[in-house]
Amino acid sequence: MTTTANPVNPVLRTPPASPAAAAAYFSASLAFHADVSDVASALADARATGGDPGFVVIDSRSTASWDQGHVPGAVHLPTALIPEQAEQLLDKSVPVVTYCWGPGCNGATRAALALAERGFQVKEMLGGFEYWVREGFAYETWEGSAKKDADPLTAAVDDEDCGC
């Protein structure tokens, strides 16, 4: 009798991690990252109650990019200026959330690294400014406030809560 081994598909070619290793990895990931919807929700709740979200948002892009559009209330601190300006602009006891253009840009990662090396608690906002806009959140430009409809491929359009 001849037996044929079933080829392993690309998903399982490398087997999944153990549940304990997966829990450690995903827990660590959440310690390093925040998503656009969570940042927007925390900022909105703080505005609505007159409270403090407990973190500061940093836009690490150029001035031209900042002028094109940025998260309301964000602090503009380009990555190249972090060494000379971070300690004057930020309080080390307040966590920082960095962002740049979007998933195809690692500027927020570089900014987060520069801040962490200087003793700041930091998270990176996944999706960056691109997903902030695509999920339908208001933003500011040099001309004033702006907002686009949510992209149905990135956000729930009929509900504020995606269920994530």
XYZ file of C-alpha atoms in Angstrom:
164
model
C 0.000 0.000 0.000
C 1.353 3.363 -0.965
C 0.646 6.352 1.200
C 0.931 9.891 0.012
C 1.757 12.581 2.464
C -0.540 15.551 2.293
C 1.484 18.616 1.466
C 1.363 21.219 4.207
C -0.279 24.417 3.065
C 1.555 27.762 3.320
C -0.420 28.788 6.421
C 0.665 25.753 8.414
C 4.115 25.243 6.879
C 5.401 26.947 10.002
C 3.210 25.656 12.825
C 1.389 28.098 15.100
C 3.100 29.127 18.304
C 2.045 27.558 21.561
C -0.874 29.313 23.269
C 1.483 30.650 25.966
C 3.916 32.056 23.388
C 1.043 33.544 21.382
C -0.407 35.190 24.501
C 2.986 36.696 25.365
C 3.486 37.985 21.816
C 0.022 39.521 21.436
C 0.146 41.028 24.905
C 3.479 42.639 24.042
C 2.073 43.885 20.738
C -0.730 45.702 22.564
C 1.852 47.314 24.866
C 3.574 48.800 21.800
C 0.623 49.652 19.555
C -2.700 51.477 19.658
C -5.180 51.543 16.834
C -6.733 54.615 15.248
C -10.236 53.883 16.552
C -9.032 53.463 20.130
C -7.024 56.708 19.980
C -9.987 58.576 18.465
C -12.368 57.152 21.068
C -10.109 58.088 23.990
C -9.615 61.614 22.646
C -13.373 62.044 22.048
C -14.215 60.796 25.551
C -11.685 63.214 27.056
C -13.126 66.130 25.051
C -16.698 65.208 26.004
C -15.935 65.031 29.714
C -13.380 67.831 29.826
C -10.891 65.244 31.008
C -7.461 64.128 29.945
C -6.975 61.037 27.761
C -3.834 60.155 29.724
C -1.545 60.357 26.699
C -0.294 62.856 24.130
C -0.400 62.258 20.368
C 2.727 63.126 18.352
C 2.725 63.711 14.597
C 6.265 62.853 13.508
C 5.953 64.095 9.903
C 7.281 67.211 8.155
C 5.672 70.640 8.418
C 4.264 70.330 4.887
C 2.641 67.007 5.850
C 1.316 68.478 9.121
C -0.228 71.376 7.202
C -1.860 68.948 4.764
C -3.680 67.291 7.668
C -3.171 66.091 11.233
C -5.012 64.629 14.208
C -6.764 67.378 16.209
C -4.843 68.107 19.390
C -1.689 66.347 18.216
C 1.703 67.865 18.916
C 3.870 68.394 15.846
C 7.317 66.957 16.523
C 9.148 65.697 13.430
C 11.370 62.711 14.149
C 14.555 64.631 13.298
C 13.734 67.208 15.995
C 13.037 64.750 18.814
C 16.607 64.846 20.219
C 16.557 68.612 20.670
C 12.874 69.306 21.417
C 11.193 66.297 23.053
C 12.126 67.131 26.618
C 10.890 70.729 26.265
C 7.567 69.710 24.655
C 6.695 66.511 26.504
C 6.373 65.261 30.064
C 8.102 61.903 30.612
C 5.346 60.837 33.006
C 2.711 61.037 30.215
C 2.615 58.246 27.635
C 3.126 59.272 24.009
C 1.357 57.885 20.918
C 3.248 58.495 17.670
C 1.934 58.467 14.128
C 3.124 59.209 10.601
C 1.492 58.758 7.173
C 0.226 55.198 7.317
C 1.039 51.508 7.260
C 3.548 51.948 4.434
C 5.622 54.413 6.454
C 7.856 53.590 9.410
C 8.263 57.204 10.559
C 6.114 56.615 13.631
C 8.294 53.630 14.518
C 11.458 55.728 14.213
C 9.859 58.482 16.313
C 8.751 55.955 18.938
C 12.275 54.551 19.106
C 13.812 58.034 19.470
C 11.381 58.862 22.280
C 11.873 55.524 24.069
C 15.647 56.000 23.929
C 15.096 59.300 25.763
C 13.037 57.722 28.522
C 9.478 58.286 27.266
C 6.700 55.700 27.481
C 5.515 55.300 23.910
C 3.090 53.489 21.639
C 2.730 53.642 17.876
C -0.690 54.366 16.330
C -1.263 51.645 13.747
C -2.581 52.936 10.436
C -1.256 56.463 10.951
C -2.879 59.532 9.483
C -4.111 57.552 6.463
C -6.371 55.354 8.558
C -7.416 58.269 10.758
C -8.902 59.861 7.634
C -10.122 56.588 6.085
C -12.026 55.701 9.252
C -13.892 59.001 8.994
C -12.411 60.941 11.903
C -12.161 64.726 11.714
C -8.743 66.208 11.090
C -7.176 69.638 10.879
C -5.344 71.265 7.970
C -3.697 74.652 7.569
C -7.082 75.793 6.195
C -9.175 74.475 9.111
C -11.121 71.352 10.037
C -11.982 68.628 7.545
C -13.652 65.225 7.551
C -14.324 62.516 4.969
C -16.859 59.728 5.002
C -15.590 56.474 6.463
C -14.210 54.000 3.945
C -16.403 50.872 4.277
C -13.289 48.719 3.792
C -11.665 50.142 6.946
C -14.483 51.141 9.314
C -18.045 50.326 10.200
C -20.115 52.976 8.432
C -23.410 52.381 10.274
C -22.032 51.901 13.772
C -19.449 53.687 15.887
C -18.219 50.379 17.309
C -16.648 47.882 14.916
C -16.892 45.123 17.501
C -13.143 44.588 17.663
